[in-house]
Amino acid sequence: MSSLPRKATSIAKDAAPRRFIFLLLDRFTMLSFAGAIEPLRIANRVAGRQIYTWKLAGEGGMEATCSNGASFKLDMGLDEIDREDTLLVCGGIDIGRATTRGVTGWLRREARRGVVMGGLCTGAYSLAKAGLLEGRKATIHWENQDGFLEEFEEVKLTKSVFVIDGNRLSTAGGTASIDLMLKLIAADHGEDLANTVADQLIYSSIRTDQDTQRLSIPTRIGVRHPKLSQVIQKMENNIEDPMSPADLAEEVGMSTRQLERLFRRYLNRSPKRYYMELRLQKARNLLMQTDMSVINVALACGFASPSHFSKCYRSHYNTTPYRERGTQSGMPGIGTRLSI
């Protein structure tokens, strides 16, 4: 690696190291964990001394396995930590199952002592399950947002890359951990150090809590047409009460026939078909992430009757909503769906 700029090492010599406790839940996501711990390691190297320390914690205190099968030796179990520590919950697949009573009880106890807490990737689910995000802003991986919103109405869920709300932190997963840690490093020791750490990571575009986690609609669909993007945005915002093609066309100032041609040309399907696919995707998320009844899932996705919902679902996914639900573990809470 290249030599480090001198200006980045100008840190108060009497500053005590800040300690992070990483709670590794079963099947946590390695990318989010690595994105959080590596900036701390690099910050120490840049500073020329230990300004950050960390410990790995987990239920049982022995070993934790992430979603790719790699295992990590733990430093501690669910023991009492210092009030000055920052506790980061590393979530991943099957977060509902991984968030045990022991985990939620420990989180509540440490929260009462004033510990700063955060959730990486799906870790916000664990904090919410422990009742620690009520009335707070938070974020979670976009694929888990539908289920989270249904289960935790009291949480102000955003689509941001990361969120800092008082002593509660959360990230959307993936590389969002890097952005959060760079923000914390800058707050602790200044922008110069944070920027030097970003350079060492070859991380050229640092995101803020104002950035959203999903790609823009034009990037996602591979088409840059302003009116098409506007219509799709309206579809995504009106899943429970679907708008008619005529209303969608009127909203963007075109005829229904022009709207049909626009979708056929760029997406090779009708607006009605595209809208149906969006609604069915949300339905599948809810079936796999929550314990909502099939009837309630149908209503939440704009279907007037369970029979019509089942017919559409079977046509698209080649299985029924009931069988889809049956393939899950049966555990309530966010299920197995996670894109990273």
PDB file of N, CA and C in Angstrom, residues 243-313:
ATOM      1  N   MET A 243     -53.703   2.184  -9.394  1.00  0.00           N
ATOM      2  CA  MET A 243     -54.292   3.184 -10.280  1.00  0.00           C
ATOM      3  C   MET A 243     -54.588   2.534 -11.626  1.00  0.00           C
ATOM      4  N   SER A 244     -55.597   3.027 -12.301  1.00  0.00           N
ATOM      5  CA  SER A 244     -55.933   2.505 -13.622  1.00  0.00           C
ATOM      6  C   SER A 244     -54.960   3.056 -14.661  1.00  0.00           C
ATOM      7  N   PRO A 245     -54.789   2.359 -15.792  1.00  0.00           N
ATOM      8  CA  PRO A 245     -53.927   2.890 -16.868  1.00  0.00           C
ATOM      9  C   PRO A 245     -54.356   4.284 -17.318  1.00  0.00           C
ATOM     10  N   ALA A 246     -55.665   4.522 -17.329  1.00  0.00           N
ATOM     11  CA  ALA A 246     -56.164   5.840 -17.751  1.00  0.00           C
ATOM     12  C   ALA A 246     -55.714   6.921 -16.766  1.00  0.00           C
ATOM     13  N   ASP A 247     -55.801   6.629 -15.470  1.00  0.00           N
ATOM     14  CA  ASP A 247     -55.377   7.606 -14.462  1.00  0.00           C
ATOM     15  C   ASP A 247     -53.873   7.835 -14.513  1.00  0.00           C
ATOM     16  N   LEU A 248     -53.112   6.770 -14.709  1.00  0.00           N
ATOM     17  CA  LEU A 248     -51.657   6.893 -14.806  1.00  0.00           C
ATOM     18  C   LEU A 248     -51.275   7.757 -16.003  1.00  0.00           C
ATOM     19  N   ALA A 249     -51.942   7.516 -17.131  1.00  0.00           N
ATOM     20  CA  ALA A 249     -51.653   8.289 -18.339  1.00  0.00           C
ATOM     21  C   ALA A 249     -51.980   9.763 -18.137  1.00  0.00           C
ATOM     22  N   GLU A 250     -53.116  10.023 -17.510  1.00  0.00           N
ATOM     23  CA  GLU A 250     -53.528  11.407 -17.267  1.00  0.00           C
ATOM     24  C   GLU A 250     -52.544  12.125 -16.349  1.00  0.00           C
ATOM     25  N   GLU A 251     -52.016  11.404 -15.347  1.00  0.00           N
ATOM     26  CA  GLU A 251     -51.076  11.991 -14.402  1.00  0.00           C
ATOM     27  C   GLU A 251     -49.821  12.528 -15.089  1.00  0.00           C
ATOM     28  N   VAL A 252     -49.390  11.885 -16.170  1.00  0.00           N
ATOM     29  CA  VAL A 252     -48.152  12.302 -16.850  1.00  0.00           C
ATOM     30  C   VAL A 252     -48.426  13.016 -18.166  1.00  0.00           C
ATOM     31  N   GLY A 253     -49.701  13.299 -18.426  1.00  0.00           N
ATOM     32  CA  GLY A 253     -50.039  14.093 -19.603  1.00  0.00           C
ATOM     33  C   GLY A 253     -49.954  13.369 -20.926  1.00  0.00           C
ATOM     34  N   MET A 254     -50.479  12.140 -20.978  1.00  0.00           N
ATOM     35  CA  MET A 254     -50.528  11.421 -22.250  1.00  0.00           C
ATOM     36  C   MET A 254     -51.809  10.596 -22.302  1.00  0.00           C
ATOM     37  N   SER A 255     -52.095  10.067 -23.476  1.00  0.00           N
ATOM     38  CA  SER A 255     -53.285   9.232 -23.620  1.00  0.00           C
ATOM     39  C   SER A 255     -52.971   7.802 -23.184  1.00  0.00           C
ATOM     40  N   THR A 256     -54.015   7.028 -22.948  1.00  0.00           N
ATOM     41  CA  THR A 256     -53.840   5.627 -22.560  1.00  0.00           C
ATOM     42  C   THR A 256     -53.137   4.861 -23.669  1.00  0.00           C
ATOM     43  N   ARG A 257     -53.472   5.169 -24.911  1.00  0.00           N
ATOM     44  CA  ARG A 257     -52.827   4.490 -26.038  1.00  0.00           C
ATOM     45  C   ARG A 257     -51.336   4.810 -26.099  1.00  0.00           C
ATOM     46  N   GLN A 258     -50.983   6.068 -25.862  1.00  0.00           N
ATOM     47  CA  GLN A 258     -49.559   6.439 -25.838  1.00  0.00           C
ATOM     48  C   GLN A 258     -48.820   5.715 -24.711  1.00  0.00           C
ATOM     49  N   LEU A 259     -49.492   5.578 -23.573  1.00  0.00           N
ATOM     50  CA  LEU A 259     -48.888   4.862 -22.446  1.00  0.00           C
ATOM     51  C   LEU A 259     -48.644   3.400 -22.803  1.00  0.00           C
ATOM     52  N   GLU A 260     -49.610   2.782 -23.444  1.00  0.00           N
ATOM     53  CA  GLU A 260     -49.469   1.385 -23.879  1.00  0.00           C
ATOM     54  C   GLU A 260     -48.274   1.236 -24.819  1.00  0.00           C
ATOM     55  N   ARG A 261     -48.150   2.147 -25.778  1.00  0.00           N
ATOM     56  CA  ARG A 261     -47.046   2.082 -26.736  1.00  0.00           C
ATOM     57  C   ARG A 261     -45.699   2.270 -26.037  1.00  0.00           C
ATOM     58  N   LEU A 262     -45.675   3.168 -25.064  1.00  0.00           N
ATOM     59  CA  LEU A 262     -44.441   3.448 -24.325  1.00  0.00           C
ATOM     60  C   LEU A 262     -43.943   2.189 -23.602  1.00  0.00           C
ATOM     61  N   PHE A 263     -44.843   1.503 -22.930  1.00  0.00           N
ATOM     62  CA  PHE A 263     -44.453   0.286 -22.203  1.00  0.00           C
ATOM     63  C   PHE A 263     -44.082  -0.836 -23.167  1.00  0.00           C
ATOM     64  N   ARG A 264     -44.820  -0.969 -24.252  1.00  0.00           N
ATOM     65  CA  ARG A 264     -44.506  -2.017 -25.223  1.00  0.00           C
ATOM     66  C   ARG A 264     -43.134  -1.788 -25.857  1.00  0.00           C
ATOM     67  N   ARG A 265     -42.843  -0.538 -26.139  1.00  0.00           N
ATOM     68  CA  ARG A 265     -41.580  -0.221 -26.807  1.00  0.00           C
ATOM     69  C   ARG A 265     -40.381  -0.470 -25.914  1.00  0.00           C
ATOM     70  N   TYR A 266     -40.462  -0.008 -24.655  1.00  0.00           N
ATOM     71  CA  TYR A 266     -39.284  -0.053 -23.790  1.00  0.00           C
ATOM     72  C   TYR A 266     -39.230  -1.272 -22.857  1.00  0.00           C
ATOM     73  N   LEU A 267     -40.398  -1.806 -22.490  1.00  0.00           N
ATOM     74  CA  LEU A 267     -40.403  -2.897 -21.510  1.00  0.00           C
ATOM     75  C   LEU A 267     -41.043  -4.175 -22.031  1.00  0.00           C
ATOM     76  N   ASN A 268     -41.512  -4.141 -23.269  1.00  0.00           N
ATOM     77  CA  ASN A 268     -42.066  -5.326 -23.928  1.00  0.00           C
ATOM     78  C   ASN A 268     -43.215  -5.957 -23.137  1.00  0.00           C
ATOM     79  N   ARG A 269     -44.001  -5.140 -22.501  1.00  0.00           N
ATOM     80  CA  ARG A 269     -45.185  -5.615 -21.788  1.00  0.00           C
ATOM     81  C   ARG A 269     -46.141  -4.439 -21.624  1.00  0.00           C
ATOM     82  N   SER A 270     -47.372  -4.731 -21.322  1.00  0.00           N
ATOM     83  CA  SER A 270     -48.360  -3.677 -21.134  1.00  0.00           C
ATOM     84  C   SER A 270     -48.186  -3.042 -19.755  1.00  0.00           C
ATOM     85  N   PRO A 271     -48.696  -1.817 -19.560  1.00  0.00           N
ATOM     86  CA  PRO A 271     -48.638  -1.197 -18.231  1.00  0.00           C
ATOM     87  C   PRO A 271     -49.342  -2.068 -17.186  1.00  0.00           C
ATOM     88  N   LYS A 272     -50.452  -2.671 -17.572  1.00  0.00           N
ATOM     89  CA  LYS A 272     -51.202  -3.523 -16.656  1.00  0.00           C
ATOM     90  C   LYS A 272     -50.373  -4.714 -16.199  1.00  0.00           C
ATOM     91  N   ARG A 273     -49.648  -5.334 -17.155  1.00  0.00           N
ATOM     92  CA  ARG A 273     -48.813  -6.488 -16.821  1.00  0.00           C
ATOM     93  C   ARG A 273     -47.653  -6.082 -15.911  1.00  0.00           C
ATOM     94  N   TYR A 274     -47.027  -4.960 -16.226  1.00  0.00           N
ATOM     95  CA  TYR A 274     -45.902  -4.487 -15.413  1.00  0.00           C
ATOM     96  C   TYR A 274     -46.365  -4.181 -13.993  1.00  0.00           C
ATOM     97  N   TYR A 275     -47.503  -3.525 -13.875  1.00  0.00           N
ATOM     98  CA  TYR A 275     -48.068  -3.182 -12.570  1.00  0.00           C
ATOM     99  C   TYR A 275     -48.362  -4.459 -11.770  1.00  0.00           C
ATOM    100  N   MET A 276     -48.938  -5.448 -12.433  1.00  0.00           N
ATOM    101  CA  MET A 276     -49.249  -6.717 -11.779  1.00  0.00           C
ATOM    102  C   MET A 276     -47.976  -7.371 -11.248  1.00  0.00           C
ATOM    103  N   GLU A 277     -46.889  -7.322 -12.011  1.00  0.00           N
ATOM    104  CA  GLU A 277     -45.626  -7.921 -11.576  1.00  0.00           C
ATOM    105  C   GLU A 277     -45.079  -7.217 -10.332  1.00  0.00           C
ATOM    106  N   LEU A 278     -45.214  -5.898 -10.272  1.00  0.00           N
ATOM    107  CA  LEU A 278     -44.789  -5.152  -9.084  1.00  0.00           C
ATOM    108  C   LEU A 278     -45.591  -5.583  -7.861  1.00  0.00           C
ATOM    109  N   ARG A 279     -46.895  -5.721  -8.026  1.00  0.00           N
ATOM    110  CA  ARG A 279     -47.766  -6.092  -6.912  1.00  0.00           C
ATOM    111  C   ARG A 279     -47.472  -7.518  -6.449  1.00  0.00           C
ATOM    112  N   LEU A 280     -47.235  -8.414  -7.388  1.00  0.00           N
ATOM    113  CA  LEU A 280     -46.940  -9.802  -7.025  1.00  0.00           C
ATOM    114  C   LEU A 280     -45.578  -9.932  -6.353  1.00  0.00           C
ATOM    115  N   GLN A 281     -44.627  -9.090  -6.767  1.00  0.00           N
ATOM    116  CA  GLN A 281     -43.314  -9.110  -6.115  1.00  0.00           C
ATOM    117  C   GLN A 281     -43.437  -8.668  -4.657  1.00  0.00           C
ATOM    118  N   LYS A 282     -44.223  -7.636  -4.416  1.00  0.00           N
ATOM    119  CA  LYS A 282     -44.429  -7.216  -3.033  1.00  0.00           C
ATOM    120  C   LYS A 282     -45.143  -8.312  -2.248  1.00  0.00           C
ATOM    121  N   ALA A 283     -46.120  -8.954  -2.872  1.00  0.00           N
ATOM    122  CA  ALA A 283     -46.841 -10.041  -2.200  1.00  0.00           C
ATOM    123  C   ALA A 283     -45.891 -11.161  -1.815  1.00  0.00           C
ATOM    124  N   ARG A 284     -44.982 -11.493  -2.701  1.00  0.00           N
ATOM    125  CA  ARG A 284     -44.022 -12.560  -2.408  1.00  0.00           C
ATOM    126  C   ARG A 284     -43.112 -12.158  -1.249  1.00  0.00           C
ATOM    127  N   ASN A 285     -42.680 -10.911  -1.236  1.00  0.00           N
ATOM    128  CA  ASN A 285     -41.862 -10.417  -0.123  1.00  0.00           C
ATOM    129  C   ASN A 285     -42.607 -10.573   1.199  1.00  0.00           C
ATOM    130  N   LEU A 286     -43.881 -10.178   1.221  1.00  0.00           N
ATOM    131  CA  LEU A 286     -44.655 -10.252   2.449  1.00  0.00           C
ATOM    132  C   LEU A 286     -44.894 -11.697   2.884  1.00  0.00           C
ATOM    133  N   LEU A 287     -45.131 -12.577   1.936  1.00  0.00           N
ATOM    134  CA  LEU A 287     -45.334 -13.985   2.274  1.00  0.00           C
ATOM    135  C   LEU A 287     -44.079 -14.594   2.895  1.00  0.00           C
ATOM    136  N   MET A 288     -42.921 -14.172   2.390  1.00  0.00           N
ATOM    137  CA  MET A 288     -41.666 -14.776   2.825  1.00  0.00           C
ATOM    138  C   MET A 288     -41.038 -14.061   4.011  1.00  0.00           C
ATOM    139  N   GLN A 289     -41.485 -12.849   4.293  1.00  0.00           N
ATOM    140  CA  GLN A 289     -40.847 -12.062   5.345  1.00  0.00           C
ATOM    141  C   GLN A 289     -41.711 -11.869   6.578  1.00  0.00           C
ATOM    142  N   THR A 290     -43.010 -12.114   6.483  1.00  0.00           N
ATOM    143  CA  THR A 290     -43.900 -11.828   7.605  1.00  0.00           C
ATOM    144  C   THR A 290     -44.792 -13.040   7.893  1.00  0.00           C
ATOM    145  N   ASP A 291     -45.550 -12.928   8.983  1.00  0.00           N
ATOM    146  CA  ASP A 291     -46.532 -13.952   9.303  1.00  0.00           C
ATOM    147  C   ASP A 291     -47.950 -13.471   8.977  1.00  0.00           C
ATOM    148  N   MET A 292     -48.078 -12.478   8.087  1.00  0.00           N
ATOM    149  CA  MET A 292     -49.386 -11.996   7.648  1.00  0.00           C
ATOM    150  C   MET A 292     -50.158 -13.128   6.973  1.00  0.00           C
ATOM    151  N   SER A 293     -51.471 -13.143   7.164  1.00  0.00           N
ATOM    152  CA  SER A 293     -52.295 -14.139   6.494  1.00  0.00           C
ATOM    153  C   SER A 293     -52.303 -13.866   4.993  1.00  0.00           C
ATOM    154  N   VAL A 294     -52.594 -14.896   4.224  1.00  0.00           N
ATOM    155  CA  VAL A 294     -52.635 -14.745   2.766  1.00  0.00           C
ATOM    156  C   VAL A 294     -53.684 -13.705   2.378  1.00  0.00           C
ATOM    157  N   ILE A 295     -54.812 -13.687   3.097  1.00  0.00           N
ATOM    158  CA  ILE A 295     -55.868 -12.710   2.803  1.00  0.00           C
ATOM    159  C   ILE A 295     -55.352 -11.289   3.002  1.00  0.00           C
ATOM    160  N   ASN A 296     -54.651 -11.059   4.096  1.00  0.00           N
ATOM    161  CA  ASN A 296     -54.121  -9.711   4.359  1.00  0.00           C
ATOM    162  C   ASN A 296     -53.035  -9.323   3.367  1.00  0.00           C
ATOM    163  N   VAL A 297     -52.231 -10.289   2.940  1.00  0.00           N
ATOM    164  CA  VAL A 297     -51.224 -10.019   1.916  1.00  0.00           C
ATOM    165  C   VAL A 297     -51.919  -9.600   0.624  1.00  0.00           C
ATOM    166  N   ALA A 298     -52.981 -10.317   0.275  1.00  0.00           N
ATOM    167  CA  ALA A 298     -53.735  -9.978  -0.938  1.00  0.00           C
ATOM    168  C   ALA A 298     -54.251  -8.556  -0.885  1.00  0.00           C
ATOM    169  N   LEU A 299     -54.846  -8.191   0.257  1.00  0.00           N
ATOM    170  CA  LEU A 299     -55.398  -6.840   0.403  1.00  0.00           C
ATOM    171  C   LEU A 299     -54.301  -5.786   0.360  1.00  0.00           C
ATOM    172  N   ALA A 300     -53.150  -6.081   0.969  1.00  0.00           N
ATOM    173  CA  ALA A 300     -52.040  -5.120   0.998  1.00  0.00           C
ATOM    174  C   ALA A 300     -51.452  -4.891  -0.387  1.00  0.00           C
ATOM    175  N   CYS A 301     -51.716  -5.804  -1.301  1.00  0.00           N
ATOM    176  CA  CYS A 301     -51.159  -5.683  -2.648  1.00  0.00           C
ATOM    177  C   CYS A 301     -52.230  -5.394  -3.695  1.00  0.00           C
ATOM    178  N   GLY A 302     -53.400  -4.946  -3.245  1.00  0.00           N
ATOM    179  CA  GLY A 302     -54.410  -4.447  -4.162  1.00  0.00           C
ATOM    180  C   GLY A 302     -55.315  -5.475  -4.790  1.00  0.00           C
ATOM    181  N   PHE A 303     -55.411  -6.676  -4.201  1.00  0.00           N
ATOM    182  CA  PHE A 303     -56.294  -7.712  -4.748  1.00  0.00           C
ATOM    183  C   PHE A 303     -57.584  -7.737  -3.936  1.00  0.00           C
ATOM    184  N   ALA A 304     -58.714  -7.717  -4.628  1.00  0.00           N
ATOM    185  CA  ALA A 304     -60.007  -7.644  -3.949  1.00  0.00           C
ATOM    186  C   ALA A 304     -60.406  -8.964  -3.312  1.00  0.00           C
ATOM    187  N   SER A 305     -59.909 -10.074  -3.850  1.00  0.00           N
ATOM    188  CA  SER A 305     -60.290 -11.378  -3.311  1.00  0.00           C
ATOM    189  C   SER A 305     -59.095 -12.320  -3.283  1.00  0.00           C
ATOM    190  N   PRO A 306     -59.061 -13.247  -2.299  1.00  0.00           N
ATOM    191  CA  PRO A 306     -57.973 -14.229  -2.219  1.00  0.00           C
ATOM    192  C   PRO A 306     -57.912 -15.131  -3.440  1.00  0.00           C
ATOM    193  N   SER A 307     -59.068 -15.433  -4.019  1.00  0.00           N
ATOM    194  CA  SER A 307     -59.091 -16.332  -5.177  1.00  0.00           C
ATOM    195  C   SER A 307     -58.421 -15.686  -6.391  1.00  0.00           C
ATOM    196  N   HIS A 308     -58.695 -14.397  -6.607  1.00  0.00           N
ATOM    197  CA  HIS A 308     -58.057 -13.691  -7.721  1.00  0.00           C
ATOM    198  C   HIS A 308     -56.552 -13.568  -7.482  1.00  0.00           C
ATOM    199  N   PHE A 309     -56.197 -13.274  -6.249  1.00  0.00           N
ATOM    200  CA  PHE A 309     -54.778 -13.187  -5.885  1.00  0.00           C
ATOM    201  C   PHE A 309     -54.075 -14.520  -6.143  1.00  0.00           C
ATOM    202  N   SER A 310     -54.677 -15.606  -5.690  1.00  0.00           N
ATOM    203  CA  SER A 310     -54.077 -16.930  -5.857  1.00  0.00           C
ATOM    204  C   SER A 310     -53.912 -17.282  -7.331  1.00  0.00           C
ATOM    205  N   LYS A 311     -54.911 -16.942  -8.134  1.00  0.00           N
ATOM    206  CA  LYS A 311     -54.853 -17.223  -9.573  1.00  0.00           C
ATOM    207  C   LYS A 311     -53.714 -16.458 -10.233  1.00  0.00           C
ATOM    208  N   CYS A 312     -53.590 -15.173  -9.930  1.00  0.00           N
ATOM    209  CA  CYS A 312     -52.519 -14.351 -10.509  1.00  0.00           C
ATOM    210  C   CYS A 312     -51.149 -14.814 -10.032  1.00  0.00           C
ATOM    211  N   TYR A 313     -51.061 -15.156  -8.756  1.00  0.00           N
ATOM    212  CA  TYR A 313     -49.784 -15.586  -8.176  1.00  0.00           C
ATOM    213  C   TYR A 313     -49.315 -16.887  -8.824  1.00  0.00           C
TER     214      TYR A 313
END
